[in-house]
């Protein structure tokens, strides 16, 4: 099975270069109106932060306002379905993740959109490592005690996520299955609500980006138990990896990418992809993503991103179905 190190390498700028942004602009009389990027998840989380970092630079590159709009619900599938049904005129795009583009196919019996048919791949943005963090109110300070507590109390505790089918949900569910424990899944509309519930002990643990969990780790209101990458996170170098605590290769990560409604003219897709490449190459933006521990996925073409989605679907759908997790 492909290692996380190899998956993370996809985020590095080793792919074939995109077409010249200047050439794409000259060939495409677009955009002439403001552009919306729909984020299918709540404010304050990684998807929202990523899109709002990119939007001002994209506006400069494209010469039109780029507006970020959050449409939340059903693990990101509400926002994805909304964009899939918009006119393919280059005015609406989607910031999607592995959750609503791949995991959802294994979770929902009837997904209202087909990620490969109804949405057009434009470009990835960042690669997302994950970590599991436990509430300080559990009274545990290391992964071994945390695992022992969950095993000794089947069904007593709960864990939170931004919705059924999100990468946080699947990571937590997979972790419980791996250690032979059970806990109740509780969903929240945005990460801020999840983090507050974690701090107050309303949930025992959650899964999210290490850099977003790090402030709670530092102030002692929650403690990261492990990270899912093969190397420790620069956001919390004292936190062990899954392999270090005896879980072996623990497959859990996400990525964010931009999609357009299916049927969007290819010149518009190409120009947006070129604009995203320029934005990700901006030193200030690139440094910010590095500081967040979410490296930019630079150097991709729409075709390569489309092929990548197919491989992700082939990888994740069988794993999700085998886990028994369902969202409907």
PDB file of C-alpha atoms in Angstrom:
ATOM      1  CA  UNK A   1       0.000   0.000   0.000  1.00  0.00           C
ATOM      2  CA  UNK A   2       1.380   3.411  -0.922  1.00  0.00           C
ATOM      3  CA  UNK A   3       3.112   5.088   2.009  1.00  0.00           C
ATOM      4  CA  UNK A   4       2.164   8.497   3.325  1.00  0.00           C
ATOM      5  CA  UNK A   5       5.651   9.699   2.470  1.00  0.00           C
ATOM      6  CA  UNK A   6       5.022   8.920  -1.192  1.00  0.00           C
ATOM      7  CA  UNK A   7       1.542  10.449  -1.043  1.00  0.00           C
ATOM      8  CA  UNK A   8       2.966  13.595   0.541  1.00  0.00           C
ATOM      9  CA  UNK A   9       5.574  13.776  -2.212  1.00  0.00           C
ATOM     10  CA  UNK A  10       2.712  14.553  -4.565  1.00  0.00           C
ATOM     11  CA  UNK A  11       2.571  17.925  -2.876  1.00  0.00           C
ATOM     12  CA  UNK A  12       6.064  18.860  -4.014  1.00  0.00           C
ATOM     13  CA  UNK A  13       6.781  20.804  -7.211  1.00  0.00           C
ATOM     14  CA  UNK A  14       8.108  17.950  -9.323  1.00  0.00           C
ATOM     15  CA  UNK A  15       5.316  17.717 -11.905  1.00  0.00           C
ATOM     16  CA  UNK A  16       5.354  18.949 -15.474  1.00  0.00           C
ATOM     17  CA  UNK A  17       4.916  22.740 -15.664  1.00  0.00           C
ATOM     18  CA  UNK A  18       1.625  24.337 -16.588  1.00  0.00           C
ATOM     19  CA  UNK A  19       1.108  26.358 -19.709  1.00  0.00           C
ATOM     20  CA  UNK A  20       2.243  29.986 -19.516  1.00  0.00           C
ATOM     21  CA  UNK A  21      -0.266  32.066 -17.492  1.00  0.00           C
ATOM     22  CA  UNK A  22       0.281  34.996 -19.862  1.00  0.00           C
ATOM     23  CA  UNK A  23      -0.500  32.786 -22.869  1.00  0.00           C
ATOM     24  CA  UNK A  24      -3.609  31.396 -21.179  1.00  0.00           C
ATOM     25  CA  UNK A  25      -4.808  34.948 -20.452  1.00  0.00           C
ATOM     26  CA  UNK A  26      -4.196  36.102 -24.016  1.00  0.00           C
ATOM     27  CA  UNK A  27      -6.175  33.210 -25.434  1.00  0.00           C
ATOM     28  CA  UNK A  28      -9.113  33.446 -23.017  1.00  0.00           C
ATOM     29  CA  UNK A  29     -11.366  36.563 -22.765  1.00  0.00           C
ATOM     30  CA  UNK A  30     -12.229  35.582 -19.227  1.00  0.00           C
ATOM     31  CA  UNK A  31     -13.085  36.524 -16.521  1.00  0.00           C
ATOM     32  CA  UNK A  32     -15.300  39.539 -17.067  1.00  0.00           C
ATOM     33  CA  UNK A  33     -17.335  39.165 -13.849  1.00  0.00           C
ATOM     34  CA  UNK A  34     -16.562  38.423 -10.173  1.00  0.00           C
ATOM     35  CA  UNK A  35     -15.687  34.809  -9.346  1.00  0.00           C
ATOM     36  CA  UNK A  36     -17.017  32.784  -6.418  1.00  0.00           C
ATOM     37  CA  UNK A  37     -15.081  30.002  -4.767  1.00  0.00           C
ATOM     38  CA  UNK A  38     -17.481  27.915  -2.723  1.00  0.00           C
ATOM     39  CA  UNK A  39     -15.926  26.301   0.349  1.00  0.00           C
ATOM     40  CA  UNK A  40     -17.992  23.259   1.277  1.00  0.00           C
ATOM     41  CA  UNK A  41     -16.984  23.463   4.941  1.00  0.00           C
ATOM     42  CA  UNK A  42     -17.364  25.943   7.805  1.00  0.00           C
ATOM     43  CA  UNK A  43     -15.342  29.027   8.645  1.00  0.00           C
ATOM     44  CA  UNK A  44     -12.151  28.784  10.658  1.00  0.00           C
ATOM     45  CA  UNK A  45     -11.001  25.422   9.339  1.00  0.00           C
ATOM     46  CA  UNK A  46      -8.204  24.510   6.965  1.00  0.00           C
ATOM     47  CA  UNK A  47     -10.350  24.715   3.822  1.00  0.00           C
ATOM     48  CA  UNK A  48     -11.580  28.185   4.719  1.00  0.00           C
ATOM     49  CA  UNK A  49      -8.144  29.476   5.726  1.00  0.00           C
ATOM     50  CA  UNK A  50      -6.539  28.090   2.564  1.00  0.00           C
ATOM     51  CA  UNK A  51      -9.110  29.635   0.234  1.00  0.00           C
ATOM     52  CA  UNK A  52      -9.025  33.026   1.937  1.00  0.00           C
ATOM     53  CA  UNK A  53      -5.236  33.078   1.676  1.00  0.00           C
ATOM     54  CA  UNK A  54      -5.395  32.411  -2.060  1.00  0.00           C
ATOM     55  CA  UNK A  55      -8.391  34.592  -2.976  1.00  0.00           C
ATOM     56  CA  UNK A  56      -6.730  38.046  -2.867  1.00  0.00           C
ATOM     57  CA  UNK A  57      -3.783  36.875  -4.991  1.00  0.00           C
ATOM     58  CA  UNK A  58      -6.105  35.147  -7.452  1.00  0.00           C
ATOM     59  CA  UNK A  59      -8.077  38.394  -7.723  1.00  0.00           C
ATOM     60  CA  UNK A  60      -4.879  40.270  -8.612  1.00  0.00           C
ATOM     61  CA  UNK A  61      -3.887  37.684 -11.206  1.00  0.00           C
ATOM     62  CA  UNK A  62      -7.322  37.360 -12.830  1.00  0.00           C
ATOM     63  CA  UNK A  63      -8.327  41.012 -12.626  1.00  0.00           C
ATOM     64  CA  UNK A  64     -11.693  40.323 -10.996  1.00  0.00           C
ATOM     65  CA  UNK A  65     -12.888  40.061  -7.393  1.00  0.00           C
ATOM     66  CA  UNK A  66     -12.653  36.519  -6.031  1.00  0.00           C
ATOM     67  CA  UNK A  67     -15.313  35.972  -3.376  1.00  0.00           C
ATOM     68  CA  UNK A  68     -15.200  33.126  -0.858  1.00  0.00           C
ATOM     69  CA  UNK A  69     -18.573  31.628   0.061  1.00  0.00           C
ATOM     70  CA  UNK A  70     -19.106  28.895   2.670  1.00  0.00           C
ATOM     71  CA  UNK A  71     -21.859  26.356   1.953  1.00  0.00           C
ATOM     72  CA  UNK A  72     -21.835  23.836   4.767  1.00  0.00           C
ATOM     73  CA  UNK A  73     -23.514  20.476   5.204  1.00  0.00           C
ATOM     74  CA  UNK A  74     -23.319  16.697   4.943  1.00  0.00           C
ATOM     75  CA  UNK A  75     -19.537  16.400   5.122  1.00  0.00           C
ATOM     76  CA  UNK A  76     -18.973  18.850   2.277  1.00  0.00           C
ATOM     77  CA  UNK A  77     -21.371  17.229  -0.157  1.00  0.00           C
ATOM     78  CA  UNK A  78     -23.912  20.085  -0.010  1.00  0.00           C
ATOM     79  CA  UNK A  79     -21.396  22.595  -1.328  1.00  0.00           C
ATOM     80  CA  UNK A  80     -20.035  20.174  -3.925  1.00  0.00           C
ATOM     81  CA  UNK A  81     -23.512  19.383  -5.216  1.00  0.00           C
ATOM     82  CA  UNK A  82     -24.327  23.094  -5.393  1.00  0.00           C
ATOM     83  CA  UNK A  83     -21.302  23.863  -7.559  1.00  0.00           C
ATOM     84  CA  UNK A  84     -21.878  20.794  -9.726  1.00  0.00           C
ATOM     85  CA  UNK A  85     -25.280  22.234 -10.672  1.00  0.00           C
ATOM     86  CA  UNK A  86     -24.072  25.779 -11.442  1.00  0.00           C
ATOM     87  CA  UNK A  87     -23.774  27.075 -15.032  1.00  0.00           C
ATOM     88  CA  UNK A  88     -20.348  26.182 -16.474  1.00  0.00           C
ATOM     89  CA  UNK A  89     -19.516  29.815 -17.207  1.00  0.00           C
ATOM     90  CA  UNK A  90     -16.365  30.278 -15.139  1.00  0.00           C
ATOM     91  CA  UNK A  91     -18.073  32.282 -12.419  1.00  0.00           C
ATOM     92  CA  UNK A  92     -18.303  29.562  -9.758  1.00  0.00           C
ATOM     93  CA  UNK A  93     -15.633  27.183  -8.481  1.00  0.00           C
ATOM     94  CA  UNK A  94     -15.393  24.728  -5.590  1.00  0.00           C
ATOM     95  CA  UNK A  95     -12.715  24.250  -2.968  1.00  0.00           C
ATOM     96  CA  UNK A  96     -13.069  20.513  -2.373  1.00  0.00           C
ATOM     97  CA  UNK A  97     -11.201  17.876  -0.401  1.00  0.00           C
ATOM     98  CA  UNK A  98     -10.612  14.144  -0.454  1.00  0.00           C
ATOM     99  CA  UNK A  99     -13.772  13.944   1.690  1.00  0.00           C
ATOM    100  CA  UNK A 100     -16.389  15.150  -0.777  1.00  0.00           C
ATOM    101  CA  UNK A 101     -14.540  14.009  -3.900  1.00  0.00           C
ATOM    102  CA  UNK A 102     -13.538  10.451  -2.930  1.00  0.00           C
ATOM    103  CA  UNK A 103     -14.590   9.345   0.564  1.00  0.00           C
ATOM    104  CA  UNK A 104     -18.211  10.346  -0.040  1.00  0.00           C
ATOM    105  CA  UNK A 105     -18.530   7.750  -2.799  1.00  0.00           C
ATOM    106  CA  UNK A 106     -17.975   5.035  -0.213  1.00  0.00           C
ATOM    107  CA  UNK A 107     -20.158   6.608   2.466  1.00  0.00           C
ATOM    108  CA  UNK A 108     -23.333   7.590   0.640  1.00  0.00           C
ATOM    109  CA  UNK A 109     -25.575   5.098  -1.105  1.00  0.00           C
ATOM    110  CA  UNK A 110     -26.867   7.852  -3.388  1.00  0.00           C
ATOM    111  CA  UNK A 111     -24.501  10.768  -3.794  1.00  0.00           C
ATOM    112  CA  UNK A 112     -26.336  13.568  -5.672  1.00  0.00           C
ATOM    113  CA  UNK A 113     -23.345  14.301  -7.916  1.00  0.00           C
ATOM    114  CA  UNK A 114     -20.642  12.316  -9.672  1.00  0.00           C
ATOM    115  CA  UNK A 115     -17.224  13.812  -8.822  1.00  0.00           C
ATOM    116  CA  UNK A 116     -15.686  12.649 -12.106  1.00  0.00           C
ATOM    117  CA  UNK A 117     -18.565  13.657 -14.373  1.00  0.00           C
ATOM    118  CA  UNK A 118     -20.216  16.665 -12.737  1.00  0.00           C
ATOM    119  CA  UNK A 119     -17.109  18.538 -11.615  1.00  0.00           C
ATOM    120  CA  UNK A 120     -14.058  19.464 -13.683  1.00  0.00           C
ATOM    121  CA  UNK A 121     -10.630  19.160 -12.078  1.00  0.00           C
ATOM    122  CA  UNK A 122      -8.696  22.436 -12.133  1.00  0.00           C
ATOM    123  CA  UNK A 123      -5.768  22.280  -9.681  1.00  0.00           C
ATOM    124  CA  UNK A 124      -4.832  21.010  -6.222  1.00  0.00           C
ATOM    125  CA  UNK A 125      -3.811  23.559  -3.599  1.00  0.00           C
ATOM    126  CA  UNK A 126      -2.300  21.953  -0.478  1.00  0.00           C
ATOM    127  CA  UNK A 127      -1.583  18.557   1.046  1.00  0.00           C
ATOM    128  CA  UNK A 128      -3.037  18.000   4.542  1.00  0.00           C
ATOM    129  CA  UNK A 129      -1.435  15.851   7.260  1.00  0.00           C
ATOM    130  CA  UNK A 130      -3.637  14.944  10.224  1.00  0.00           C
ATOM    131  CA  UNK A 131      -3.343  14.417  13.963  1.00  0.00           C
ATOM    132  CA  UNK A 132      -5.573  13.016  16.694  1.00  0.00           C
ATOM    133  CA  UNK A 133      -5.972  15.218  19.757  1.00  0.00           C
ATOM    134  CA  UNK A 134      -7.579  14.240  23.066  1.00  0.00           C
ATOM    135  CA  UNK A 135      -9.281  16.522  25.568  1.00  0.00           C
ATOM    136  CA  UNK A 136      -7.196  17.304  28.636  1.00  0.00           C
ATOM    137  CA  UNK A 137     -10.258  16.459  30.716  1.00  0.00           C
ATOM    138  CA  UNK A 138      -9.671  12.785  29.954  1.00  0.00           C
ATOM    139  CA  UNK A 139      -6.628  12.953  32.219  1.00  0.00           C
ATOM    140  CA  UNK A 140      -4.298  11.161  29.803  1.00  0.00           C
ATOM    141  CA  UNK A 141      -0.993  12.549  28.575  1.00  0.00           C
ATOM    142  CA  UNK A 142       0.246   9.919  26.136  1.00  0.00           C
ATOM    143  CA  UNK A 143      -1.082   7.722  23.367  1.00  0.00           C
ATOM    144  CA  UNK A 144      -0.694   4.458  25.251  1.00  0.00           C
ATOM    145  CA  UNK A 145      -2.882   5.632  28.153  1.00  0.00           C
ATOM    146  CA  UNK A 146      -5.362   7.171  25.704  1.00  0.00           C
ATOM    147  CA  UNK A 147      -5.728   3.901  23.808  1.00  0.00           C
ATOM    148  CA  UNK A 148      -6.052   1.915  27.034  1.00  0.00           C
ATOM    149  CA  UNK A 149      -8.809   4.264  28.262  1.00  0.00           C
ATOM    150  CA  UNK A 150     -10.814   3.897  25.046  1.00  0.00           C
ATOM    151  CA  UNK A 151     -10.448   0.114  25.028  1.00  0.00           C
ATOM    152  CA  UNK A 152     -11.558  -0.150  28.662  1.00  0.00           C
ATOM    153  CA  UNK A 153     -14.701   1.947  28.071  1.00  0.00           C
ATOM    154  CA  UNK A 154     -16.402   0.767  24.852  1.00  0.00           C
ATOM    155  CA  UNK A 155     -18.997   3.276  23.654  1.00  0.00           C
ATOM    156  CA  UNK A 156     -18.583   5.590  26.650  1.00  0.00           C
ATOM    157  CA  UNK A 157     -16.741   8.395  24.873  1.00  0.00           C
ATOM    158  CA  UNK A 158     -17.417  10.428  21.734  1.00  0.00           C
ATOM    159  CA  UNK A 159     -15.313  12.064  19.046  1.00  0.00           C
ATOM    160  CA  UNK A 160     -16.074  15.083  16.887  1.00  0.00           C
ATOM    161  CA  UNK A 161     -15.695  16.034  13.244  1.00  0.00           C
ATOM    162  CA  UNK A 162     -16.943  18.557  10.707  1.00  0.00           C
ATOM    163  CA  UNK A 163     -19.349  15.989   9.270  1.00  0.00           C
ATOM    164  CA  UNK A 164     -19.937  12.392   8.273  1.00  0.00           C
ATOM    165  CA  UNK A 165     -17.536  11.376   5.572  1.00  0.00           C
ATOM    166  CA  UNK A 166     -14.912  14.016   6.244  1.00  0.00           C
ATOM    167  CA  UNK A 167     -11.294  12.969   6.498  1.00  0.00           C
ATOM    168  CA  UNK A 168     -11.475  13.700  10.236  1.00  0.00           C
ATOM    169  CA  UNK A 169     -14.381  11.288  10.613  1.00  0.00           C
ATOM    170  CA  UNK A 170     -12.704   8.526   8.611  1.00  0.00           C
ATOM    171  CA  UNK A 171      -9.357   8.984  10.390  1.00  0.00           C
ATOM    172  CA  UNK A 172     -10.993   8.753  13.820  1.00  0.00           C
ATOM    173  CA  UNK A 173     -13.136   5.803  12.773  1.00  0.00           C
ATOM    174  CA  UNK A 174     -10.130   3.980  11.329  1.00  0.00           C
ATOM    175  CA  UNK A 175      -8.160   4.638  14.508  1.00  0.00           C
ATOM    176  CA  UNK A 176     -10.911   3.142  16.661  1.00  0.00           C
ATOM    177  CA  UNK A 177     -11.129   0.087  14.408  1.00  0.00           C
ATOM    178  CA  UNK A 178      -7.352  -0.319  14.524  1.00  0.00           C
ATOM    179  CA  UNK A 179      -7.234  -0.343  18.344  1.00  0.00           C
ATOM    180  CA  UNK A 180     -10.456  -2.355  18.803  1.00  0.00           C
ATOM    181  CA  UNK A 181     -12.461   0.375  20.534  1.00  0.00           C
ATOM    182  CA  UNK A 182     -15.799   2.107  19.940  1.00  0.00           C
ATOM    183  CA  UNK A 183     -16.978   5.694  20.468  1.00  0.00           C
ATOM    184  CA  UNK A 184     -19.898   7.840  19.349  1.00  0.00           C
ATOM    185  CA  UNK A 185     -19.427  10.174  16.385  1.00  0.00           C
ATOM    186  CA  UNK A 186     -20.660  13.763  16.902  1.00  0.00           C
ATOM    187  CA  UNK A 187     -20.731  16.254  14.023  1.00  0.00           C
ATOM    188  CA  UNK A 188     -20.318  20.034  14.168  1.00  0.00           C
ATOM    189  CA  UNK A 189     -20.889  22.762  11.605  1.00  0.00           C
ATOM    190  CA  UNK A 190     -17.373  24.152  11.771  1.00  0.00           C
ATOM    191  CA  UNK A 191     -13.991  23.382  13.348  1.00  0.00           C
ATOM    192  CA  UNK A 192     -14.373  26.168  15.915  1.00  0.00           C
ATOM    193  CA  UNK A 193     -17.328  24.354  17.449  1.00  0.00           C
ATOM    194  CA  UNK A 194     -15.413  21.076  17.400  1.00  0.00           C
ATOM    195  CA  UNK A 195     -12.378  22.609  19.084  1.00  0.00           C
ATOM    196  CA  UNK A 196     -14.519  24.231  21.776  1.00  0.00           C
ATOM    197  CA  UNK A 197     -16.218  20.889  22.468  1.00  0.00           C
ATOM    198  CA  UNK A 198     -12.766  19.293  22.731  1.00  0.00           C
ATOM    199  CA  UNK A 199     -11.533  21.905  25.193  1.00  0.00           C
ATOM    200  CA  UNK A 200     -14.665  21.614  27.326  1.00  0.00           C
ATOM    201  CA  UNK A 201     -14.553  17.828  27.356  1.00  0.00           C
ATOM    202  CA  UNK A 202     -17.835  17.398  25.499  1.00  0.00           C
ATOM    203  CA  UNK A 203     -15.951  15.075  23.146  1.00  0.00           C
ATOM    204  CA  UNK A 204     -12.994  12.890  24.000  1.00  0.00           C
ATOM    205  CA  UNK A 205     -10.998  13.521  20.832  1.00  0.00           C
ATOM    206  CA  UNK A 206     -10.975  14.855  17.300  1.00  0.00           C
ATOM    207  CA  UNK A 207      -8.832  14.674  14.171  1.00  0.00           C
ATOM    208  CA  UNK A 208      -7.576  17.761  12.349  1.00  0.00           C
ATOM    209  CA  UNK A 209      -4.521  19.546  10.949  1.00  0.00           C
ATOM    210  CA  UNK A 210      -1.631  19.557  13.442  1.00  0.00           C
ATOM    211  CA  UNK A 211      -1.088  23.325  13.117  1.00  0.00           C
ATOM    212  CA  UNK A 212      -4.750  24.000  14.025  1.00  0.00           C
ATOM    213  CA  UNK A 213      -4.566  21.671  17.041  1.00  0.00           C
ATOM    214  CA  UNK A 214      -1.190  22.963  18.198  1.00  0.00           C
ATOM    215  CA  UNK A 215      -2.497  26.003  20.193  1.00  0.00           C
ATOM    216  CA  UNK A 216      -4.622  23.727  22.390  1.00  0.00           C
ATOM    217  CA  UNK A 217      -1.700  21.351  22.745  1.00  0.00           C
ATOM    218  CA  UNK A 218       0.494  24.208  23.948  1.00  0.00           C
ATOM    219  CA  UNK A 219      -2.017  25.722  26.377  1.00  0.00           C
ATOM    220  CA  UNK A 220      -2.829  22.319  27.864  1.00  0.00           C
ATOM    221  CA  UNK A 221      -6.557  22.255  27.047  1.00  0.00           C
ATOM    222  CA  UNK A 222      -6.026  19.288  24.721  1.00  0.00           C
ATOM    223  CA  UNK A 223      -3.122  17.058  23.824  1.00  0.00           C
ATOM    224  CA  UNK A 224      -2.157  15.648  20.461  1.00  0.00           C
ATOM    225  CA  UNK A 225      -1.710  11.911  20.768  1.00  0.00           C
ATOM    226  CA  UNK A 226      -0.028  11.258  17.415  1.00  0.00           C
ATOM    227  CA  UNK A 227       0.348  12.533  13.863  1.00  0.00           C
ATOM    228  CA  UNK A 228      -0.444  10.455  10.793  1.00  0.00           C
ATOM    229  CA  UNK A 229       2.662  11.432   8.827  1.00  0.00           C
ATOM    230  CA  UNK A 230       5.842   9.361   8.786  1.00  0.00           C
ATOM    231  CA  UNK A 231       7.789  12.218  10.347  1.00  0.00           C
ATOM    232  CA  UNK A 232       6.898  14.410  13.303  1.00  0.00           C
ATOM    233  CA  UNK A 233       5.112  17.674  12.591  1.00  0.00           C
ATOM    234  CA  UNK A 234       7.032  20.954  12.885  1.00  0.00           C
ATOM    235  CA  UNK A 235       3.895  22.351  14.554  1.00  0.00           C
ATOM    236  CA  UNK A 236       4.301  19.927  17.475  1.00  0.00           C
ATOM    237  CA  UNK A 237       7.698  18.201  17.387  1.00  0.00           C
ATOM    238  CA  UNK A 238       7.051  16.510  20.740  1.00  0.00           C
ATOM    239  CA  UNK A 239       4.099  14.549  19.330  1.00  0.00           C
ATOM    240  CA  UNK A 240       4.949  11.015  18.119  1.00  0.00           C
ATOM    241  CA  UNK A 241       3.940   9.515  14.801  1.00  0.00           C
ATOM    242  CA  UNK A 242       1.441   6.681  14.431  1.00  0.00           C
ATOM    243  CA  UNK A 243       4.299   4.300  13.744  1.00  0.00           C
ATOM    244  CA  UNK A 244       6.141   5.409  16.889  1.00  0.00           C
ATOM    245  CA  UNK A 245       3.167   4.497  19.096  1.00  0.00           C
ATOM    246  CA  UNK A 246       2.801   1.084  17.473  1.00  0.00           C
ATOM    247  CA  UNK A 247       0.039   1.673  14.914  1.00  0.00           C
ATOM    248  CA  UNK A 248       2.281   0.920  11.953  1.00  0.00           C
ATOM    249  CA  UNK A 249       1.393   2.593   8.666  1.00  0.00           C
ATOM    250  CA  UNK A 250      -1.737   4.562   9.465  1.00  0.00           C
ATOM    251  CA  UNK A 251      -3.253   5.888   6.272  1.00  0.00           C
ATOM    252  CA  UNK A 252      -4.947   9.214   6.960  1.00  0.00           C
ATOM    253  CA  UNK A 253      -4.519  12.500   5.133  1.00  0.00           C
ATOM    254  CA  UNK A 254      -6.405  14.991   3.030  1.00  0.00           C
ATOM    255  CA  UNK A 255      -5.781  17.423   0.217  1.00  0.00           C
ATOM    256  CA  UNK A 256      -7.618  20.483  -1.041  1.00  0.00           C
ATOM    257  CA  UNK A 257      -8.254  21.328  -4.669  1.00  0.00           C
ATOM    258  CA  UNK A 258     -10.209  23.614  -6.964  1.00  0.00           C
ATOM    259  CA  UNK A 259     -12.965  22.270  -9.216  1.00  0.00           C
ATOM    260  CA  UNK A 260     -15.332  23.847 -11.721  1.00  0.00           C
ATOM    261  CA  UNK A 261     -18.811  22.730 -12.782  1.00  0.00           C
ATOM    262  CA  UNK A 262     -18.640  19.944 -15.336  1.00  0.00           C
ATOM    263  CA  UNK A 263     -18.615  21.302 -18.877  1.00  0.00           C
ATOM    264  CA  UNK A 264     -16.717  24.481 -18.037  1.00  0.00           C
ATOM    265  CA  UNK A 265     -14.773  25.438 -21.196  1.00  0.00           C
ATOM    266  CA  UNK A 266     -11.221  24.147 -21.106  1.00  0.00           C
ATOM    267  CA  UNK A 267      -9.635  27.590 -21.725  1.00  0.00           C
ATOM    268  CA  UNK A 268     -11.291  28.846 -18.523  1.00  0.00           C
ATOM    269  CA  UNK A 269     -10.116  25.772 -16.620  1.00  0.00           C
ATOM    270  CA  UNK A 270      -6.577  26.219 -17.943  1.00  0.00           C
ATOM    271  CA  UNK A 271      -6.418  29.886 -17.051  1.00  0.00           C
ATOM    272  CA  UNK A 272      -7.711  29.296 -13.532  1.00  0.00           C
ATOM    273  CA  UNK A 273      -5.177  26.473 -13.119  1.00  0.00           C
ATOM    274  CA  UNK A 274      -2.409  28.822 -14.247  1.00  0.00           C
ATOM    275  CA  UNK A 275      -3.610  31.495 -11.818  1.00  0.00           C
ATOM    276  CA  UNK A 276      -3.604  28.986  -8.946  1.00  0.00           C
ATOM    277  CA  UNK A 277      -0.061  27.971  -9.863  1.00  0.00           C
ATOM    278  CA  UNK A 278       1.049  31.607  -9.750  1.00  0.00           C
ATOM    279  CA  UNK A 279      -0.689  32.161  -6.410  1.00  0.00           C
ATOM    280  CA  UNK A 280       0.873  29.043  -4.863  1.00  0.00           C
ATOM    281  CA  UNK A 281       4.280  30.206  -6.131  1.00  0.00           C
ATOM    282  CA  UNK A 282       3.974  33.546  -4.340  1.00  0.00           C
ATOM    283  CA  UNK A 283       6.725  33.434  -1.667  1.00  0.00           C
ATOM    284  CA  UNK A 284       4.497  34.920   1.038  1.00  0.00           C
ATOM    285  CA  UNK A 285       1.686  32.446   0.413  1.00  0.00           C
ATOM    286  CA  UNK A 286       4.029  29.493   0.012  1.00  0.00           C
ATOM    287  CA  UNK A 287       5.779  30.364   3.290  1.00  0.00           C
ATOM    288  CA  UNK A 288       2.448  30.656   5.086  1.00  0.00           C
ATOM    289  CA  UNK A 289       1.403  27.200   3.921  1.00  0.00           C
ATOM    290  CA  UNK A 290       4.760  25.774   4.986  1.00  0.00           C
ATOM    291  CA  UNK A 291       4.343  27.374   8.407  1.00  0.00           C
ATOM    292  CA  UNK A 292       0.908  25.759   8.670  1.00  0.00           C
ATOM    293  CA  UNK A 293       2.407  22.370   7.815  1.00  0.00           C
ATOM    294  CA  UNK A 294       0.253  22.105   4.682  1.00  0.00           C
ATOM    295  CA  UNK A 295       2.682  22.190   1.727  1.00  0.00           C
ATOM    296  CA  UNK A 296       1.542  23.657  -1.567  1.00  0.00           C
ATOM    297  CA  UNK A 297       0.882  21.176  -4.375  1.00  0.00           C
ATOM    298  CA  UNK A 298       2.564  23.031  -7.203  1.00  0.00           C
ATOM    299  CA  UNK A 299       3.253  22.124 -10.837  1.00  0.00           C
ATOM    300  CA  UNK A 300       0.044  20.273 -11.653  1.00  0.00           C
ATOM    301  CA  UNK A 301      -2.029  20.282 -14.826  1.00  0.00           C
ATOM    302  CA  UNK A 302      -5.818  19.797 -14.867  1.00  0.00           C
ATOM    303  CA  UNK A 303      -5.359  16.434 -16.587  1.00  0.00           C
ATOM    304  CA  UNK A 304      -2.906  15.201 -13.968  1.00  0.00           C
ATOM    305  CA  UNK A 305      -5.209  16.375 -11.195  1.00  0.00           C
ATOM    306  CA  UNK A 306      -8.099  14.526 -12.822  1.00  0.00           C
ATOM    307  CA  UNK A 307      -6.049  11.329 -13.029  1.00  0.00           C
ATOM    308  CA  UNK A 308      -5.035  11.781  -9.394  1.00  0.00           C
ATOM    309  CA  UNK A 309      -8.693  11.962  -8.339  1.00  0.00           C
ATOM    310  CA  UNK A 310      -9.379   8.675 -10.109  1.00  0.00           C
ATOM    311  CA  UNK A 311      -6.574   6.972  -8.190  1.00  0.00           C
ATOM    312  CA  UNK A 312      -7.839   8.463  -4.919  1.00  0.00           C
ATOM    313  CA  UNK A 313     -11.336   7.118  -5.565  1.00  0.00           C
ATOM    314  CA  UNK A 314      -9.904   3.689  -6.366  1.00  0.00           C
ATOM    315  CA  UNK A 315      -7.864   3.802  -3.149  1.00  0.00           C
ATOM    316  CA  UNK A 316     -10.371   5.184  -0.653  1.00  0.00           C
ATOM    317  CA  UNK A 317     -13.788   3.849  -1.642  1.00  0.00           C
ATOM    318  CA  UNK A 318     -12.931   0.187  -0.870  1.00  0.00           C
ATOM    319  CA  UNK A 319     -11.286   1.217   2.419  1.00  0.00           C
ATOM    320  CA  UNK A 320     -14.294   3.294   3.490  1.00  0.00           C
ATOM    321  CA  UNK A 321     -16.735   0.528   2.597  1.00  0.00           C
ATOM    322  CA  UNK A 322     -14.608  -2.031   4.413  1.00  0.00           C
ATOM    323  CA  UNK A 323     -14.678   0.174   7.528  1.00  0.00           C
ATOM    324  CA  UNK A 324     -18.459  -0.073   7.673  1.00  0.00           C
ATOM    325  CA  UNK A 325     -18.837   3.713   8.033  1.00  0.00           C
ATOM    326  CA  UNK A 326     -22.037   5.088   6.518  1.00  0.00           C
ATOM    327  CA  UNK A 327     -23.456   8.583   6.165  1.00  0.00           C
ATOM    328  CA  UNK A 328     -27.051   7.763   5.147  1.00  0.00           C
TER     329      UNK A 328
END
